[in-house]
XYZ file of C-alpha atoms in Angstrom:
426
model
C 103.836 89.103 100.982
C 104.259 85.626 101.298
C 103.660 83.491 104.420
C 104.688 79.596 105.039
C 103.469 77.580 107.720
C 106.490 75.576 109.342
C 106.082 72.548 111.659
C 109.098 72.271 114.350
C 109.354 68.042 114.062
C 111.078 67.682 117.459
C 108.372 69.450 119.355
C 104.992 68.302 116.917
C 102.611 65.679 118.454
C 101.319 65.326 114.556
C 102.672 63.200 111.835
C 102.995 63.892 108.438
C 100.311 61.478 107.518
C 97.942 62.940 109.939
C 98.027 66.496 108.540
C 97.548 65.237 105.068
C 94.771 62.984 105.704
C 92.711 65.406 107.433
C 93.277 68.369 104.316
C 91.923 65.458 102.279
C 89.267 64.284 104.702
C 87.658 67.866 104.693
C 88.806 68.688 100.909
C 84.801 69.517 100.057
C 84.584 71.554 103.043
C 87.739 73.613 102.251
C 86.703 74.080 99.230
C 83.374 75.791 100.186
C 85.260 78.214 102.698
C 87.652 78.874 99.674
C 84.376 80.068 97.198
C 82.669 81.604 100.657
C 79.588 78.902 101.756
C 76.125 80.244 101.161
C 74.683 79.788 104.514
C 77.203 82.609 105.070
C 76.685 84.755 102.766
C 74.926 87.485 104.853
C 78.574 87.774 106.819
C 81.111 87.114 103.898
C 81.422 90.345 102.814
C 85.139 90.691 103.936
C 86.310 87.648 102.001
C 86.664 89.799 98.497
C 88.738 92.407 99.238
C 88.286 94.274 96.236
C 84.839 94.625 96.874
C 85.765 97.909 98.927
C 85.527 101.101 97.954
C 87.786 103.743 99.641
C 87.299 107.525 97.176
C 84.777 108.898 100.066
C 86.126 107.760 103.287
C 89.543 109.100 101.974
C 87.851 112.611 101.090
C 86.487 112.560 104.513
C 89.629 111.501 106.085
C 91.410 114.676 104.537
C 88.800 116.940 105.408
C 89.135 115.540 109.377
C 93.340 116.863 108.910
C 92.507 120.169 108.021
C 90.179 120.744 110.886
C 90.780 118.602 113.875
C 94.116 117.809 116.080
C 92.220 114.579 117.532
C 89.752 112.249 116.336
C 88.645 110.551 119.111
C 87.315 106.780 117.885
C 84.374 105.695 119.916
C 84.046 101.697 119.761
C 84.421 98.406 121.502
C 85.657 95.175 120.308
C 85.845 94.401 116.784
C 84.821 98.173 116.191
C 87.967 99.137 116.964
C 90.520 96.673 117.695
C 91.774 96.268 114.328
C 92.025 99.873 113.849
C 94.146 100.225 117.156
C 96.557 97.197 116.122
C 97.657 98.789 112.869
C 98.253 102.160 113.789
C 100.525 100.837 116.125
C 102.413 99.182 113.664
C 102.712 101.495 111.043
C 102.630 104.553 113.748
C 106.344 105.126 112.675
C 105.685 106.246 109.045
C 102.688 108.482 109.477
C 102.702 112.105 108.455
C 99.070 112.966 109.985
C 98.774 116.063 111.390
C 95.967 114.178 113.203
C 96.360 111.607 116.524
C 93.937 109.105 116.955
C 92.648 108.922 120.405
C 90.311 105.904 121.420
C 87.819 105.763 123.791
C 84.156 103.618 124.432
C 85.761 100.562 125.145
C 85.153 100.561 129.004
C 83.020 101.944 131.426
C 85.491 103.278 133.264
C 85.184 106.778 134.682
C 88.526 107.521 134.578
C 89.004 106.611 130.898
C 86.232 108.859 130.289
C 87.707 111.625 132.274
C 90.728 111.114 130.402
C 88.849 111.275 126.740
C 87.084 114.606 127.983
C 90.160 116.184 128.700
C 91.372 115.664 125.812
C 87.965 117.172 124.110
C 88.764 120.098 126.547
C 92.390 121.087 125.450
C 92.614 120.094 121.523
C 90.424 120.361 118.288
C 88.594 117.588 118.531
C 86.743 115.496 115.449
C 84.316 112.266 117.059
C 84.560 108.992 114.630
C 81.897 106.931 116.731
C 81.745 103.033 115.004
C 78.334 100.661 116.353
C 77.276 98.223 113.797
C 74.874 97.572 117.030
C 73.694 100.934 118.449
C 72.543 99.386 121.697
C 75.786 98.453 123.498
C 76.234 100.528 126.343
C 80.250 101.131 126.156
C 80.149 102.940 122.999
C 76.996 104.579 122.877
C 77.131 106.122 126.585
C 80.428 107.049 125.746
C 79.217 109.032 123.199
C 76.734 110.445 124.600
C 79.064 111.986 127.102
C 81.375 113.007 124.528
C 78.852 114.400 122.359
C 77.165 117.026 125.265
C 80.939 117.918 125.598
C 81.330 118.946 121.448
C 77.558 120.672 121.949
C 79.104 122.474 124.648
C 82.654 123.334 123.213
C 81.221 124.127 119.291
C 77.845 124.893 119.540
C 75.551 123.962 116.345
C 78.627 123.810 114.697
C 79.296 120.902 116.442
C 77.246 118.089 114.448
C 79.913 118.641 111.277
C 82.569 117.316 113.683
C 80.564 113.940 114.009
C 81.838 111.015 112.050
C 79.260 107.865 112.502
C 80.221 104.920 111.334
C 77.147 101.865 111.750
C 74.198 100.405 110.131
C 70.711 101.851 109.059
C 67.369 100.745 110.561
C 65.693 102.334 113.112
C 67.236 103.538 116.292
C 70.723 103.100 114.450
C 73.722 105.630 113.450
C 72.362 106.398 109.846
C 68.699 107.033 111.405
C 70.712 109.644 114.052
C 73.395 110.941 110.934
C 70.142 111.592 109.098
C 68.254 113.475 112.483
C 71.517 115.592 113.300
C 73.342 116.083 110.551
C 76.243 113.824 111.179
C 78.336 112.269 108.633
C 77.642 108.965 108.259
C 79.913 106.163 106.327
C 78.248 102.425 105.921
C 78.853 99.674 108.561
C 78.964 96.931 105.755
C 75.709 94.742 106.816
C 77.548 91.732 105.523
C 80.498 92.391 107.713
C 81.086 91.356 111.540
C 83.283 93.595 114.003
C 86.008 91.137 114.169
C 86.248 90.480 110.702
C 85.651 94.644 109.858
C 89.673 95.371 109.944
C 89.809 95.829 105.995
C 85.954 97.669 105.851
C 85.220 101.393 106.374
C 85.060 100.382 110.090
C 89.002 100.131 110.210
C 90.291 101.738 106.995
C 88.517 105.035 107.970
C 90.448 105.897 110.999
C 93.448 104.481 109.386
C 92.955 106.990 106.684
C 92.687 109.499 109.116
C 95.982 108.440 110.756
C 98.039 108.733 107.328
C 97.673 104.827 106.480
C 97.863 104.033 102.590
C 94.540 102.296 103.336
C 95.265 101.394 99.344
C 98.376 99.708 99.325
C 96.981 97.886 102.983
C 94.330 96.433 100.558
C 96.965 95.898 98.026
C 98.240 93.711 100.280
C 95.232 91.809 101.745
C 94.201 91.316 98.026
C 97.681 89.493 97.102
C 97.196 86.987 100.492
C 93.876 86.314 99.295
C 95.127 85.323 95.818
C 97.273 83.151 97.259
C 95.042 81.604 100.065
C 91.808 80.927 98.270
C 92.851 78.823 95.436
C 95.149 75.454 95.985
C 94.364 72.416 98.459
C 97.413 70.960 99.976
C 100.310 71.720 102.609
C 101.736 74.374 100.512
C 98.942 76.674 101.052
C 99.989 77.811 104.645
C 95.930 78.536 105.275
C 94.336 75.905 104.830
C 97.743 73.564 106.741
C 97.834 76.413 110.063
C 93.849 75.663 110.262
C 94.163 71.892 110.095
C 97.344 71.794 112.534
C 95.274 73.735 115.099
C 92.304 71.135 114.531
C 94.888 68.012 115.521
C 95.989 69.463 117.997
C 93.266 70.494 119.698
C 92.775 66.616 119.594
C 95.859 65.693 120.834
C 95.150 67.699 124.355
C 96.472 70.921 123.511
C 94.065 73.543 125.172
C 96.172 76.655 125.267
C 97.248 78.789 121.642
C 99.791 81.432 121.985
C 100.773 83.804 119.094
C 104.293 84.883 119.557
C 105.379 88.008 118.773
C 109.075 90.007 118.341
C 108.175 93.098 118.133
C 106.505 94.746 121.177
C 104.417 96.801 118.179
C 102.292 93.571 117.832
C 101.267 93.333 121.151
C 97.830 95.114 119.999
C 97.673 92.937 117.001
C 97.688 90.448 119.044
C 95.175 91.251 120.854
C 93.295 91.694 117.976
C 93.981 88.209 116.967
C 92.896 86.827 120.029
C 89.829 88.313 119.867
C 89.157 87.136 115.985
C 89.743 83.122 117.053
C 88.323 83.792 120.834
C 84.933 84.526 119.584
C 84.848 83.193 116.104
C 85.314 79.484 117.628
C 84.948 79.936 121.088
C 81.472 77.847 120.711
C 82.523 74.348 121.593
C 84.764 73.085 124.710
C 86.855 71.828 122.030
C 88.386 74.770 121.062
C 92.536 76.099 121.936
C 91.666 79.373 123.790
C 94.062 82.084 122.099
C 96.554 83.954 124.225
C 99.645 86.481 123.249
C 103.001 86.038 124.286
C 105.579 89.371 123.520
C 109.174 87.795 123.327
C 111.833 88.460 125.028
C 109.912 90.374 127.713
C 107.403 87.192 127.943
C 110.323 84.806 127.881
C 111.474 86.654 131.506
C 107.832 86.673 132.979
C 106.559 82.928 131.330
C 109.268 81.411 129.481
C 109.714 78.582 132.931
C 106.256 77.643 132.593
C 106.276 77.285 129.015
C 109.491 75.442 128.840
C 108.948 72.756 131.712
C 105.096 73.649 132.609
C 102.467 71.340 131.627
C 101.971 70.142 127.766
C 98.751 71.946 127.243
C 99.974 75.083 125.596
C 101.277 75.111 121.920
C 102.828 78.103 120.146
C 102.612 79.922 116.776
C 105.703 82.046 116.462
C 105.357 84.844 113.968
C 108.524 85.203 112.069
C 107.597 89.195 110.982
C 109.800 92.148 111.895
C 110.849 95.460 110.590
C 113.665 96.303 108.282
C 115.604 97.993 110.485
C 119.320 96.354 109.697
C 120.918 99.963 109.520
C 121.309 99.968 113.728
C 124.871 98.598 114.841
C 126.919 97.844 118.075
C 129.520 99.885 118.261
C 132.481 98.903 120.643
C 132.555 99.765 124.153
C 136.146 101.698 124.174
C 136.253 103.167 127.614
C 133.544 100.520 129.518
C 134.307 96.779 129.669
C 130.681 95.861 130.001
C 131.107 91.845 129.105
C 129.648 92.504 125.551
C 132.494 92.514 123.141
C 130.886 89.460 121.688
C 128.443 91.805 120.118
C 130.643 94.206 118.579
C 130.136 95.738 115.123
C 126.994 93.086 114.923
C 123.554 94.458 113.644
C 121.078 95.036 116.403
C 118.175 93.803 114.326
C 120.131 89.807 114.676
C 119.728 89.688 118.295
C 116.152 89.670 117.838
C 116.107 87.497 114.919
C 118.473 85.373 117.151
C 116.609 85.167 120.257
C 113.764 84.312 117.849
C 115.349 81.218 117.136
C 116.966 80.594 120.584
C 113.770 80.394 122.148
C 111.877 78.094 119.337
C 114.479 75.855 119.154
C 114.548 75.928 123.227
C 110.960 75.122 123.320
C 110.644 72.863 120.272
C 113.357 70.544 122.184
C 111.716 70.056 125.371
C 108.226 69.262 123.372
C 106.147 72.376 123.298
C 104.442 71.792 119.641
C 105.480 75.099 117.558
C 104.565 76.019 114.290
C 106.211 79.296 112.542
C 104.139 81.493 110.265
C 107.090 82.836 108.545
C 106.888 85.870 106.179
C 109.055 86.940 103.222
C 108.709 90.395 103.509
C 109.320 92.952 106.042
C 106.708 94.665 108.542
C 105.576 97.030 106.742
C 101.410 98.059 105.647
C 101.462 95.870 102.452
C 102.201 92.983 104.811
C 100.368 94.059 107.499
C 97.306 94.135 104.742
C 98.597 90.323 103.878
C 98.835 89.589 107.820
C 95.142 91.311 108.761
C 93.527 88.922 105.570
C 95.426 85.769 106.457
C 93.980 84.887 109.610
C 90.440 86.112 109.075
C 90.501 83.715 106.480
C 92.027 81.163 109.269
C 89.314 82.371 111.650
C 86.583 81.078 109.093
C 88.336 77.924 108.130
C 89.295 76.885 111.398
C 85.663 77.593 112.812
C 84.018 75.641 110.158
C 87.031 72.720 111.283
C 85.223 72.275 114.586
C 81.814 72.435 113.114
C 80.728 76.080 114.595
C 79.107 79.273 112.975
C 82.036 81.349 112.442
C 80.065 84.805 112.647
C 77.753 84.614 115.536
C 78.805 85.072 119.214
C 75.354 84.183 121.109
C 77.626 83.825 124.343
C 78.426 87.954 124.046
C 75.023 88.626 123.895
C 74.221 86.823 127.425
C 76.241 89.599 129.729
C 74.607 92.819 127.935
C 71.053 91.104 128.625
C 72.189 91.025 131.978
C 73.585 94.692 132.324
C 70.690 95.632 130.612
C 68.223 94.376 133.029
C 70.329 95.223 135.832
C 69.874 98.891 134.677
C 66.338 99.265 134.343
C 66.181 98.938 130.092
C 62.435 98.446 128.962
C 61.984 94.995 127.552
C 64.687 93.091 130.020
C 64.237 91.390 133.501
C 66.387 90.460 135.994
């Protein structure tokens, strides 16, 4: 897979000169995220892809087909997002006789009603992912879930426990170890946004029939590409420095634009991966998703004639799907002869460019991340490794520690004290 980064000249607010005097202004710096800086080290374990390992959590993956209907995932955030965002993508070519069910991402009472039904009716396998054992989502969750499997299986049930997390004390591997559980490694050098291509996300994808190999495959080849070279052809390093001008120019607002409604969980993945990787300064674009054309009947006004604060990053990715055509309407006269005998896959691919060219005239800045390949899990591997790489560049841009997220931490100090936990106050 390859991507380019496109610039849409009569919408951009940056010149030519601009873009390449800032690559060359931070040149040293994007070099250092290229290697992987040392101050980072501890959380740059994502950046080599073929680092990972997959023989065991494929042998464990099997084993969860041949016994279980459902594996319910338990996790929140970056435990789980990335997981969620590909199966939906690739949902269409999976031969699993196991469905992924996903639960501990809300306290909700319902949700967990919903998840314990679901224990209740089906053979159920529990994949529960905490690189941080304390939040409460995920590990109440469990809890709940777990009393249910003691219930339903008995001392049997501990083989149908999947943990994926960290060791130390009070941790998964310390409870895998206690109970029995199966554990598989929450990389230490790993974040949960940037855990997508790790044992966090490949396991359930294995699980869910995913080529977690060939998804590699294809996060490998973008890596190749994106981690050597130092100029406007490496779409990297010029989609990072484009959102740094702009930011500069007034834009606040960063919308990833998507054709395909299957990316509206990818997207949300994506937002979450800038959101809290740079969300540090006030001079930041705060990430948001638009799915066209439903978006383009719900927000297209504003974002046409609204206020120039929003820029957008269409996503020129679909899937191969040419072999769908209009037939004629014989006995109707509907108004849509136009269309006959036309491929059904064009009107997307025309409304793609309908609305850039739409918005690009009336001056909403728009750059196109445009891919050479179709949607498929090679280039959703390709997709998944571009923009964490992004993600670190663009943090390091603005100055900011990519891989903490201080401002997270605030709220569960506060639930925590608000619920009695020893060692917090109010």
């Amino acid at each position: 897979m390859t991507i380019t980064c496109n610039v849409s000249p009569a919408s951009f607010l940056v010149s030519e000169g601009e873009i390449h005097a800032a690559i060359h202004r931070h040149s040293s710096l994007i070099a250092a995220v290229q290697r992987g800086e040392a101050q980072y080290s501890g959380s740059l374990g994502w950046l080599d892809v073929k680092t990972q390992t997959i023989e065991e959590l494929v042998r464990v993956a099997k084993h969860v087909q041949s016994v279980a209907e459902v594996m319910i995932v338990i996790g929140i955030g970056g435990s789980n997002r990335g997981a969620v965002a590909a199966i939906e993508v690739l949902k269409r070519t999976s031969t699993s006789p196991t469905t992924l069910y996903f639960a501990g991402d809300t306290l909700s009472p319902t949700r967990l009603a919903d998840a314990l039904e679901v224990l209740k009716t089906k053979s159920v396998v529990l994949n529960v992912i905490a690189k941080d054992f304390n939040t409460v989502e995920p590990g109440i969750t469990f809890r709940m879930l777990r009393s249910a499997m003691q219930a339903k299986y008995g001392c049997a049930y501990a083989e149908r426990i999947i943990v994926t997390g960290s060791e130390g004390s009070g941790q998964l591997h310390e409870l895998a170890q206690k109970h029995g559980y199966t554990y598989l490694p929450f990389p230490s050098d790993i974040g949960g946004r940037f855990s997508v291509l790790s044992p966090v996300g490949l396991f359930p994808l294995a699980v869910a029939g995913v080529d977690i190999q060939n998804l590699l495959d294809g996060a490998y080849t973008m890596q190749q590409r994106i981690r050597t070279g130092q100029d406007e052809n490496n779409p990297a390093i010029l989609y990072a420095v484009l959102r740094s001008l702009m930011r500069k120019k007034g834009i606040i607002l960063e919308s990833l634009v998507t054709f395909e409604p299957d990316l509206q969980h990818f997207t949300r993945w994506w937002i979450q991966l800038f959101a809290e990787t740079e969300g540090k300064t006030d001079q930041v674009l705060f990430p948001i998703g638009f799915s066209y054309s439903e978006d383009l009947h719900a927000v297209g006004q504003y974002v046409q004639q609204g206020p120039r604060i929003l820029m957008e990053t269409f996503l020129d990715l679909h899937y191969n799907l040419d072999n769908l055509h209009i037939e004629a309407s014989k006995e109707v006269v509907d108004g849509f002869a136009y269309l006959d005998d036309k491929p059904f896959s064009l009107l997307n691919k025309t409304v793609y460019q309908a609305a850039l060219q739409a918005h690009a005239h009336d001056g909403v800045p728009c750059i196109e991340l445009k891919s050479d390949s179709a949607l498929d899990t090679e280039s959703l591997g390709g997709l998944f490794y571009f923009f964490l790489f992004c993600a670190y560049l663009s943090a390091r841009l603005l100055g900011v520690n990519p891989f903490d997220q201080e401002g997270v931490e605030q709220y569960k100090r506060n639930m925590y004290a608000e619920l009695g936990k020893s060692g917090y106050t109010k």
